[in-house]
PDB file of C-alpha atoms in Angstrom:
ATOM      1  CA  MET A  24     -21.408 188.301  -1.865  1.00 41.00           C
ATOM      2  CA  SER A  25     -23.826 189.199   0.929  1.00 43.00           C
ATOM      3  CA  GLU A  26     -22.690 188.158   4.376  1.00 53.00           C
ATOM      4  CA  GLU A  27     -25.015 186.304   6.740  1.00 59.00           C
ATOM      5  CA  PRO A  28     -26.440 188.255   9.686  1.00 60.00           C
ATOM      6  CA  ILE A  29     -24.896 187.650  13.104  1.00 61.00           C
ATOM      7  CA  GLN A  30     -26.961 185.318  15.274  1.00 64.00           C
ATOM      8  CA  ASP A  31     -27.628 186.380  18.878  1.00 63.00           C
ATOM      9  CA  GLN A  32     -25.931 183.269  20.256  1.00 69.00           C
ATOM     10  CA  ASP A  33     -22.768 184.156  18.339  1.00 81.00           C
ATOM     11  CA  ARG A  34     -22.309 187.695  19.626  1.00 85.00           C
ATOM     12  CA  ASP A  35     -20.174 186.656  22.608  1.00 93.00           C
ATOM     13  CA  LEU A  36     -17.732 184.803  20.357  1.00 96.00           C
ATOM     14  CA  VAL A  37     -15.935 188.104  19.839  1.00 97.00           C
ATOM     15  CA  LEU A  38     -16.089 190.940  22.373  1.00 97.00           C
ATOM     16  CA  TYR A  39     -15.961 194.627  21.522  1.00 98.00           C
ATOM     17  CA  GLU A  40     -15.321 197.725  23.608  1.00 98.00           C
ATOM     18  CA  VAL A  41     -14.351 201.307  22.811  1.00 98.00           C
ATOM     19  CA  ASP A  42     -12.431 203.573  25.154  1.00 97.00           C
ATOM     20  CA  ASP A  43     -10.493 206.770  24.482  1.00 97.00           C
ATOM     21  CA  GLY A  44     -10.547 206.335  20.718  1.00 97.00           C
ATOM     22  CA  VAL A  45      -9.390 202.704  20.849  1.00 98.00           C
ATOM     23  CA  ALA A  46     -11.607 199.733  19.984  1.00 98.00           C
ATOM     24  CA  THR A  47     -10.521 196.426  21.524  1.00 98.00           C
ATOM     25  CA  VAL A  48     -11.701 193.348  19.630  1.00 98.00           C
ATOM     26  CA  THR A  49     -11.264 190.146  21.655  1.00 98.00           C
ATOM     27  CA  LEU A  50     -11.585 186.618  20.263  1.00 98.00           C
ATOM     28  CA  ASN A  51     -13.618 184.965  22.991  1.00 97.00           C
ATOM     29  CA  ARG A  52     -13.700 181.176  22.960  1.00 95.00           C
ATOM     30  CA  PRO A  53     -11.246 180.596  25.823  1.00 95.00           C
ATOM     31  CA  GLU A  54     -12.651 177.113  26.465  1.00 93.00           C
ATOM     32  CA  ARG A  55     -11.453 176.257  22.906  1.00 93.00           C
ATOM     33  CA  LYS A  56      -8.330 178.445  23.156  1.00 94.00           C
ATOM     34  CA  ASN A  57     -10.077 180.828  20.733  1.00 96.00           C
ATOM     35  CA  ALA A  58     -10.028 178.271  17.917  1.00 95.00           C
ATOM     36  CA  TRP A  59     -11.461 179.833  14.773  1.00 94.00           C
ATOM     37  CA  SER A  60     -15.003 179.008  13.717  1.00 92.00           C
ATOM     38  CA  ILE A  61     -17.221 180.314  10.937  1.00 90.00           C
ATOM     39  CA  PRO A  62     -19.636 182.073  13.350  1.00 91.00           C
ATOM     40  CA  MET A  63     -16.600 183.682  15.040  1.00 93.00           C
ATOM     41  CA  GLU A  64     -15.343 184.726  11.615  1.00 92.00           C
ATOM     42  CA  ARG A  65     -18.598 186.501  10.738  1.00 91.00           C
ATOM     43  CA  ARG A  66     -18.731 188.248  14.105  1.00 95.00           C
ATOM     44  CA  PHE A  67     -15.056 189.290  13.941  1.00 95.00           C
ATOM     45  CA  PHE A  68     -15.273 190.931  10.539  1.00 93.00           C
ATOM     46  CA  ALA A  69     -18.619 192.556  11.335  1.00 93.00           C
ATOM     47  CA  LEU A  70     -16.990 194.223  14.341  1.00 95.00           C
ATOM     48  CA  LEU A  71     -14.083 195.452  12.220  1.00 95.00           C
ATOM     49  CA  ASP A  72     -16.667 197.002   9.911  1.00 93.00           C
ATOM     50  CA  GLU A  73     -18.335 198.625  12.913  1.00 95.00           C
ATOM     51  CA  ALA A  74     -15.015 200.066  14.058  1.00 96.00           C
ATOM     52  CA  ALA A  75     -14.244 201.340  10.557  1.00 95.00           C
ATOM     53  CA  ALA A  76     -17.569 203.201  10.377  1.00 95.00           C
ATOM     54  CA  ASP A  77     -17.431 204.750  13.871  1.00 96.00           C
ATOM     55  CA  PRO A  78     -15.758 208.212  13.975  1.00 95.00           C
ATOM     56  CA  ALA A  79     -15.156 207.696  17.708  1.00 97.00           C
ATOM     57  CA  VAL A  80     -12.813 204.797  16.895  1.00 98.00           C
ATOM     58  CA  ARG A  81      -9.363 205.819  15.692  1.00 98.00           C
ATOM     59  CA  VAL A  82      -7.321 202.657  16.314  1.00 98.00           C
ATOM     60  CA  VAL A  83      -8.245 198.973  16.719  1.00 98.00           C
ATOM     61  CA  VAL A  84      -6.484 196.462  18.998  1.00 98.00           C
ATOM     62  CA  ILE A  85      -7.098 192.748  18.361  1.00 98.00           C
ATOM     63  CA  THR A  86      -6.362 190.153  21.055  1.00 98.00           C
ATOM     64  CA  GLY A  87      -7.583 186.868  22.509  1.00 98.00           C
ATOM     65  CA  ALA A  88      -9.323 185.947  25.745  1.00 98.00           C
ATOM     66  CA  GLY A  89      -7.463 183.731  28.185  1.00 96.00           C
ATOM     67  CA  ARG A  90      -4.015 182.340  27.393  1.00 95.00           C
ATOM     68  CA  ALA A  91      -4.261 181.982  23.586  1.00 97.00           C
ATOM     69  CA  PHE A  92      -4.623 184.355  20.660  1.00 98.00           C
ATOM     70  CA  CYS A  93      -5.946 181.884  18.082  1.00 97.00           C
ATOM     71  CA  PRO A  94      -4.353 178.455  17.427  1.00 95.00           C
ATOM     72  CA  GLY A  95      -6.036 178.081  14.040  1.00 93.00           C
ATOM     73  CA  MET A  96      -9.245 176.591  12.727  1.00 89.00           C
ATOM     74  CA  ASP A  97     -11.284 174.575  15.212  1.00 79.00           C
ATOM     75  CA  VAL A  98     -10.257 170.918  14.958  1.00 62.00           C
ATOM     76  CA  GLN A  99     -13.892 169.885  14.469  1.00 61.00           C
ATOM     77  CA  ARG A 100     -13.991 171.985  11.308  1.00 60.00           C
ATOM     78  CA  LEU A 101     -10.652 170.543  10.181  1.00 52.00           C
ATOM     79  CA  GLU A 102     -11.913 166.995  10.641  1.00 46.00           C
ATOM     80  CA  GLN A 103     -15.037 167.809   8.658  1.00 59.00           C
ATOM     81  CA  ASN A 104     -13.076 169.372   5.793  1.00 55.00           C
ATOM     82  CA  ALA A 105     -10.649 166.431   5.701  1.00 53.00           C
ATOM     83  CA  GLN A 106     -13.356 163.937   4.770  1.00 56.00           C
ATOM     84  CA  PRO A 107     -13.342 162.663   1.153  1.00 66.00           C
ATOM     85  CA  GLY A 108     -15.499 164.693  -1.208  1.00 55.00           C
ATOM     86  CA  GLN A 109     -15.670 167.725   1.080  1.00 59.00           C
ATOM     87  CA  SER A 110     -15.624 171.222  -0.428  1.00 61.00           C
ATOM     88  CA  LEU A 111     -14.525 174.338   1.437  1.00 61.00           C
ATOM     89  CA  ASN A 112     -17.253 176.491  -0.173  1.00 64.00           C
ATOM     90  CA  LEU A 113     -15.069 179.578   0.150  1.00 66.00           C
ATOM     91  CA  GLN A 114     -17.651 181.704  -1.644  1.00 66.00           C
ATOM     92  CA  ALA A 115     -19.831 181.451   1.465  1.00 66.00           C
ATOM     93  CA  ARG A 116     -16.981 182.763   3.661  1.00 70.00           C
ATOM     94  CA  VAL A 117     -15.958 186.322   4.494  1.00 73.00           C
ATOM     95  CA  PRO A 118     -12.998 187.299   2.248  1.00 72.00           C
ATOM     96  CA  MET A 119     -10.085 186.927   4.643  1.00 74.00           C
ATOM     97  CA  TYR A 120      -8.093 190.032   3.719  1.00 72.00           C
ATOM     98  CA  SER A 121     -11.055 192.266   2.849  1.00 69.00           C
ATOM     99  CA  ARG A 122     -10.701 194.385   6.003  1.00 72.00           C
ATOM    100  CA  ARG A 123      -6.981 194.900   5.523  1.00 76.00           C
ATOM    101  CA  ASN A 124      -8.058 197.920   3.477  1.00 83.00           C
ATOM    102  CA  MET A 125      -9.974 199.494   6.360  1.00 89.00           C
ATOM    103  CA  PRO A 126      -8.766 203.066   6.941  1.00 94.00           C
ATOM    104  CA  LYS A 127      -7.762 202.696  10.601  1.00 97.00           C
ATOM    105  CA  PRO A 128      -4.645 201.186  12.176  1.00 97.00           C
ATOM    106  CA  LEU A 129      -4.932 197.573  13.326  1.00 97.00           C
ATOM    107  CA  ILE A 130      -2.705 196.425  16.196  1.00 98.00           C
ATOM    108  CA  ALA A 131      -2.406 192.774  17.221  1.00 98.00           C
ATOM    109  CA  ALA A 132      -1.760 191.948  20.869  1.00 98.00           C
ATOM    110  CA  VAL A 133      -0.776 188.289  20.496  1.00 98.00           C
ATOM    111  CA  ASN A 134      -1.222 186.920  23.992  1.00 98.00           C
ATOM    112  CA  GLY A 135      -0.577 183.237  23.290  1.00 98.00           C
ATOM    113  CA  ALA A 136      -0.763 180.494  20.675  1.00 98.00           C
ATOM    114  CA  CYS A 137      -1.024 181.942  17.157  1.00 98.00           C
ATOM    115  CA  ALA A 138      -1.210 179.489  14.262  1.00 97.00           C
ATOM    116  CA  GLY A 139      -2.704 178.910  10.851  1.00 94.00           C
ATOM    117  CA  ILE A 140      -5.717 181.128  10.308  1.00 93.00           C
ATOM    118  CA  GLY A 141      -4.925 182.772  13.657  1.00 96.00           C
ATOM    119  CA  LEU A 142      -1.577 183.859  12.232  1.00 97.00           C
ATOM    120  CA  VAL A 143      -3.450 185.201   9.210  1.00 94.00           C
ATOM    121  CA  GLN A 144      -5.420 187.504  11.529  1.00 95.00           C
ATOM    122  CA  ALA A 145      -2.190 188.758  13.094  1.00 96.00           C
ATOM    123  CA  LEU A 146      -0.761 189.392   9.626  1.00 95.00           C
ATOM    124  CA  ILE A 147      -3.816 191.434   8.684  1.00 93.00           C
ATOM    125  CA  CYS A 148      -2.723 193.884  11.379  1.00 96.00           C
ATOM    126  CA  ASP A 149      -0.252 196.693  10.776  1.00 96.00           C
ATOM    127  CA  ILE A 150       1.719 196.305  14.003  1.00 97.00           C
ATOM    128  CA  ARG A 151       2.109 193.227  16.184  1.00 98.00           C
ATOM    129  CA  PHE A 152       2.884 193.065  19.909  1.00 98.00           C
ATOM    130  CA  ALA A 153       3.504 189.605  21.398  1.00 98.00           C
ATOM    131  CA  ALA A 154       3.582 188.234  24.916  1.00 98.00           C
ATOM    132  CA  ARG A 155       6.917 186.694  25.818  1.00 98.00           C
ATOM    133  CA  GLY A 156       6.487 182.936  25.509  1.00 98.00           C
ATOM    134  CA  ALA A 157       3.732 183.152  22.876  1.00 98.00           C
ATOM    135  CA  ARG A 158       4.200 180.458  20.243  1.00 98.00           C
ATOM    136  CA  PHE A 159       3.645 180.775  16.503  1.00 98.00           C
ATOM    137  CA  THR A 160       3.438 178.406  13.546  1.00 98.00           C
ATOM    138  CA  THR A 161       2.120 178.516   9.996  1.00 97.00           C
ATOM    139  CA  ALA A 162       1.086 174.850  10.546  1.00 94.00           C
ATOM    140  CA  PHE A 163      -0.240 174.215   7.016  1.00 94.00           C
ATOM    141  CA  THR A 164       2.276 171.647   5.723  1.00 95.00           C
ATOM    142  CA  ARG A 165       1.981 169.653   8.949  1.00 93.00           C
ATOM    143  CA  ARG A 166      -1.759 169.361   8.300  1.00 91.00           C
ATOM    144  CA  GLY A 167      -1.273 168.275   4.688  1.00 92.00           C
ATOM    145  CA  LEU A 168      -2.247 171.704   3.348  1.00 91.00           C
ATOM    146  CA  ALA A 169      -0.714 174.246   1.003  1.00 92.00           C
ATOM    147  CA  GLY A 170      -0.190 177.839   2.115  1.00 92.00           C
ATOM    148  CA  GLU A 171      -3.713 179.084   2.739  1.00 89.00           C
ATOM    149  CA  TYR A 172      -5.362 182.511   2.756  1.00 90.00           C
ATOM    150  CA  ASN A 173      -2.602 184.135   0.667  1.00 92.00           C
ATOM    151  CA  MET A 174       0.037 183.633   3.355  1.00 95.00           C
ATOM    152  CA  PRO A 175       2.693 182.700   0.732  1.00 96.00           C
ATOM    153  CA  TYR A 176       2.197 186.221  -0.689  1.00 94.00           C
ATOM    154  CA  VAL A 177       1.965 188.134   2.587  1.00 94.00           C
ATOM    155  CA  LEU A 178       4.595 186.440   4.747  1.00 97.00           C
ATOM    156  CA  PRO A 179       7.640 187.073   2.482  1.00 97.00           C
ATOM    157  CA  ARG A 180       6.733 190.760   2.479  1.00 95.00           C
ATOM    158  CA  VAL A 181       6.891 190.757   6.272  1.00 96.00           C
ATOM    159  CA  VAL A 182       9.895 188.541   7.090  1.00 98.00           C
ATOM    160  CA  GLY A 183      11.720 188.155   3.757  1.00 97.00           C
ATOM    161  CA  LEU A 184      11.817 185.305   1.252  1.00 98.00           C
ATOM    162  CA  GLU A 185      14.057 182.752   2.981  1.00 98.00           C
ATOM    163  CA  ASN A 186      12.513 183.253   6.420  1.00 98.00           C
ATOM    164  CA  ALA A 187       9.033 182.902   4.915  1.00 98.00           C
ATOM    165  CA  LEU A 188      10.005 179.689   3.101  1.00 98.00           C
ATOM    166  CA  ASP A 189      11.491 178.338   6.327  1.00 98.00           C
ATOM    167  CA  LEU A 190       8.294 178.988   8.264  1.00 98.00           C
ATOM    168  CA  LEU A 191       5.944 177.840   5.499  1.00 98.00           C
ATOM    169  CA  LEU A 192       7.822 174.699   4.435  1.00 98.00           C
ATOM    170  CA  SER A 193       8.646 173.440   7.914  1.00 98.00           C
ATOM    171  CA  GLY A 194       5.518 174.482   9.769  1.00 97.00           C
ATOM    172  CA  ARG A 195       7.783 174.557  12.810  1.00 98.00           C
ATOM    173  CA  VAL A 196       6.873 176.251  16.090  1.00 98.00           C
ATOM    174  CA  PHE A 197       8.771 179.399  17.074  1.00 98.00           C
ATOM    175  CA  ASP A 198       8.409 181.725  20.042  1.00 98.00           C
ATOM    176  CA  ALA A 199       7.807 185.455  20.415  1.00 98.00           C
ATOM    177  CA  ASP A 200      11.490 186.313  20.751  1.00 98.00           C
ATOM    178  CA  GLU A 201      12.317 184.588  17.463  1.00 98.00           C
ATOM    179  CA  ALA A 202       9.254 186.220  15.901  1.00 98.00           C
ATOM    180  CA  LYS A 203      10.773 189.584  16.786  1.00 98.00           C
ATOM    181  CA  GLU A 204      14.152 188.581  15.329  1.00 98.00           C
ATOM    182  CA  LEU A 205      12.380 187.613  12.108  1.00 98.00           C
ATOM    183  CA  GLY A 206      10.419 190.880  11.998  1.00 98.00           C
ATOM    184  CA  LEU A 207       7.073 189.142  12.393  1.00 98.00           C
ATOM    185  CA  VAL A 208       6.359 191.159  15.556  1.00 98.00           C
ATOM    186  CA  SER A 209       7.820 194.519  16.501  1.00 97.00           C
ATOM    187  CA  ARG A 210       7.595 194.263  20.307  1.00 98.00           C
ATOM    188  CA  VAL A 211       7.788 191.471  22.893  1.00 98.00           C
ATOM    189  CA  VAL A 212       6.152 192.280  26.231  1.00 98.00           C
ATOM    190  CA  GLU A 213       5.716 190.378  29.486  1.00 98.00           C
ATOM    191  CA  PRO A 214       2.340 188.580  29.337  1.00 98.00           C
ATOM    192  CA  GLU A 215       0.777 190.507  32.212  1.00 98.00           C
ATOM    193  CA  ASP A 216       1.636 193.826  30.549  1.00 98.00           C
ATOM    194  CA  LEU A 217       0.786 193.002  26.931  1.00 98.00           C
ATOM    195  CA  LEU A 218      -2.686 194.448  26.564  1.00 98.00           C
ATOM    196  CA  ASP A 219      -1.869 197.565  28.619  1.00 98.00           C
ATOM    197  CA  VAL A 220       1.211 198.255  26.485  1.00 98.00           C
ATOM    198  CA  ALA A 221      -0.638 197.692  23.210  1.00 98.00           C
ATOM    199  CA  ARG A 222      -3.517 199.905  24.302  1.00 98.00           C
ATOM    200  CA  ALA A 223      -1.138 202.630  25.499  1.00 98.00           C
ATOM    201  CA  TYR A 224       0.499 202.670  22.074  1.00 98.00           C
ATOM    202  CA  ALA A 225      -2.942 202.750  20.422  1.00 98.00           C
ATOM    203  CA  ARG A 226      -4.120 205.609  22.663  1.00 98.00           C
ATOM    204  CA  ASP A 227      -1.007 207.614  21.860  1.00 98.00           C
ATOM    205  CA  ILE A 228      -1.595 207.537  18.108  1.00 98.00           C
ATOM    206  CA  ALA A 229      -5.352 207.954  18.593  1.00 98.00           C
ATOM    207  CA  ARG A 230      -4.724 211.189  20.502  1.00 97.00           C
ATOM    208  CA  ASN A 231      -1.822 212.612  18.530  1.00 98.00           C
ATOM    209  CA  CYS A 232      -2.130 211.478  14.910  1.00 98.00           C
ATOM    210  CA  SER A 233      -4.549 212.675  12.247  1.00 98.00           C
ATOM    211  CA  PRO A 234      -7.080 209.941  11.376  1.00 98.00           C
ATOM    212  CA  ARG A 235      -7.104 211.119   7.754  1.00 98.00           C
ATOM    213  CA  ALA A 236      -3.330 211.081   7.583  1.00 98.00           C
ATOM    214  CA  MET A 237      -3.152 207.580   9.086  1.00 98.00           C
ATOM    215  CA  ALA A 238      -5.768 206.315   6.637  1.00 97.00           C
ATOM    216  CA  VAL A 239      -3.815 207.688   3.678  1.00 98.00           C
ATOM    217  CA  VAL A 240      -0.485 206.366   4.996  1.00 97.00           C
ATOM    218  CA  ARG A 241      -1.932 202.836   5.255  1.00 96.00           C
ATOM    219  CA  HIS A 242      -3.341 203.222   1.754  1.00 95.00           C
ATOM    220  CA  GLN A 243       0.055 204.347   0.455  1.00 96.00           C
ATOM    221  CA  VAL A 244       2.077 201.598   2.131  1.00 95.00           C
ATOM    222  CA  TYR A 245      -0.118 198.661   1.108  1.00 93.00           C
ATOM    223  CA  GLY A 246      -0.905 200.082  -2.308  1.00 93.00           C
ATOM    224  CA  ASP A 247       2.755 200.751  -3.102  1.00 95.00           C
ATOM    225  CA  LEU A 248       4.090 197.302  -2.176  1.00 92.00           C
ATOM    226  CA  ASP A 249       3.909 196.145  -5.781  1.00 89.00           C
ATOM    227  CA  ARG A 250       4.147 199.545  -7.474  1.00 95.00           C
ATOM    228  CA  ASP A 251       7.334 200.806  -9.078  1.00 96.00           C
ATOM    229  CA  PHE A 252       9.294 203.700  -7.566  1.00 97.00           C
ATOM    230  CA  THR A 253       8.004 206.319  -9.998  1.00 96.00           C
ATOM    231  CA  GLY A 254       4.367 205.324  -9.527  1.00 96.00           C
ATOM    232  CA  ALA A 255       4.713 205.414  -5.747  1.00 97.00           C
ATOM    233  CA  LEU A 256       6.472 208.788  -5.944  1.00 97.00           C
ATOM    234  CA  ALA A 257       3.625 210.219  -8.002  1.00 97.00           C
ATOM    235  CA  ARG A 258       1.096 209.027  -5.408  1.00 97.00           C
ATOM    236  CA  SER A 259       3.225 210.576  -2.661  1.00 97.00           C
ATOM    237  CA  TYR A 260       3.198 213.970  -4.378  1.00 97.00           C
ATOM    238  CA  SER A 261      -0.568 213.733  -4.817  1.00 97.00           C
ATOM    239  CA  ALA A 262      -0.973 212.995  -1.099  1.00 97.00           C
ATOM    240  CA  MET A 263       1.214 216.000  -0.282  1.00 97.00           C
ATOM    241  CA  GLU A 264      -1.018 218.190  -2.443  1.00 96.00           C
ATOM    242  CA  PHE A 265      -4.125 216.713  -0.834  1.00 97.00           C
ATOM    243  CA  PHE A 266      -3.038 217.691   2.698  1.00 97.00           C
ATOM    244  CA  ALA A 267      -1.486 221.065   1.854  1.00 96.00           C
ATOM    245  CA  GLY A 268      -3.619 223.764   3.494  1.00 95.00           C
ATOM    246  CA  SER A 269      -5.980 221.159   4.981  1.00 97.00           C
ATOM    247  CA  PRO A 270      -7.558 221.589   8.441  1.00 97.00           C
ATOM    248  CA  ASP A 271      -5.545 218.626   9.735  1.00 97.00           C
ATOM    249  CA  PHE A 272      -2.255 220.120   8.546  1.00 97.00           C
ATOM    250  CA  ARG A 273      -3.105 223.488  10.099  1.00 97.00           C
ATOM    251  CA  GLU A 274      -4.034 221.826  13.401  1.00 98.00           C
ATOM    252  CA  GLY A 275      -0.915 219.658  13.356  1.00 98.00           C
ATOM    253  CA  VAL A 276       1.344 222.675  12.923  1.00 97.00           C
ATOM    254  CA  ALA A 277      -0.587 224.818  15.413  1.00 98.00           C
ATOM    255  CA  SER A 278      -0.515 222.152  18.134  1.00 98.00           C
ATOM    256  CA  PHE A 279       3.232 221.691  17.614  1.00 97.00           C
ATOM    257  CA  VAL A 280       3.935 225.431  17.829  1.00 98.00           C
ATOM    258  CA  GLU A 281       1.627 225.884  20.824  1.00 98.00           C
ATOM    259  CA  LYS A 282       3.014 222.759  22.546  1.00 97.00           C
ATOM    260  CA  ARG A 283      -0.386 221.168  23.115  1.00 97.00           C
ATOM    261  CA  GLU A 284      -2.214 217.968  22.196  1.00 97.00           C
ATOM    262  CA  PRO A 285      -3.769 218.216  18.710  1.00 98.00           C
ATOM    263  CA  LYS A 286      -7.518 218.181  18.208  1.00 97.00           C
ATOM    264  CA  PHE A 287      -8.001 216.277  14.966  1.00 98.00           C
ATOM    265  CA  GLU A 288     -11.516 215.433  13.819  1.00 96.00           C
ATOM    266  CA  GLY A 289     -12.586 211.802  13.686  1.00 95.00           C
ATOM    267  CA  LEU A 290     -12.553 209.998  10.374  1.00 96.00           C
ATOM    268  CA  PRO A 291     -15.855 210.412   8.499  1.00 94.00           C
ATOM    269  CA  PRO A 292     -17.431 207.034   7.605  1.00 92.00           C
ATOM    270  CA  ASP A 293     -17.402 207.953   3.920  1.00 93.00           C
ATOM    271  CA  PHE A 294     -13.747 209.029   3.778  1.00 95.00           C
ATOM    272  CA  ASP A 295     -11.954 207.336   0.892  1.00 95.00           C
ATOM    273  CA  PRO A 296      -8.128 207.327   1.217  1.00 96.00           C
ATOM    274  CA  ASP A 297      -7.903 206.860  -2.523  1.00 95.00           C
ATOM    275  CA  GLU A 298      -9.040 210.475  -2.902  1.00 94.00           C
ATOM    276  CA  ALA A 299      -5.564 211.561  -1.803  1.00 96.00           C
ATOM    277  CA  THR A 300      -3.713 209.547  -4.445  1.00 96.00           C
ATOM    278  CA  ARG A 301      -6.221 208.952  -7.239  1.00 92.00           C
ATOM    279  CA  ASP A 302      -4.898 211.789  -9.431  1.00 90.00           C
ATOM    280  CA  ALA A 303      -1.258 210.849  -9.013  1.00 91.00           C
ATOM    281  CA  PHE A 304       1.193 213.232 -10.677  1.00 90.00           C
ATOM    282  CA  LEU A 305       4.848 214.209 -10.745  1.00 92.00           C
ATOM    283  CA  PRO A 306       5.637 217.950 -10.563  1.00 87.00           C
ATOM    284  CA  TYR A 307       8.371 217.691 -13.186  1.00 84.00           C
TER     285      TYR A 307
END
């Protein structure tokens, strides 16, 4: 499916800046609390593609402008879709989890309300920081909907089966502190410090971790979720072979011995993490 080009009037719906190896992607409809729209969707995923292709970008932070992250689909779109005879026409939409396979770490800085399709965007990320007081909900059952965008598959793998069923069946609202207890977020930060803390974490791994190694680790973790132990072990040995004697491994060891910051090369746009695990083998 070919994706529609971004219109000039839609470019400010999501902001993008790069600094010190970190791209910050900001949902930017504060007057609508960053409610999700189709033009925002196209702009958001286009910017993730831009970050994936830019060797200067090593880590991506996703957040929202104002006091909300994303409370879900814009109510105007919901009202339209709720009318009799309406079709979602999902084939005209950007595949929601397509960028989960991008080779760079994604960090969510959830600064406020996070619900429905907004929660999906947080779940696409590898690591989630939340502002204390931020509120979450799956929301779907309270809107007369089933679990959308594969959330019934993803959420149990993040918070466990019973917790996922609780959140999906009830559609109840829960806060950042409970989200941390459930394992939905890994860190709760005071609202005024959230973005600084998330960016500091992103800068640390951008400066000190091999982009190739991070890309392969993400590929291993997500690819092995539904693989058996032996298959995952074989891929792990292949990745070990791939990095043995590599420039990144040499630099990682040298920087450790010399007690200095490593100087890893940026990730080439054509790097394929599957190269490290494609010829999976066991050495016995």
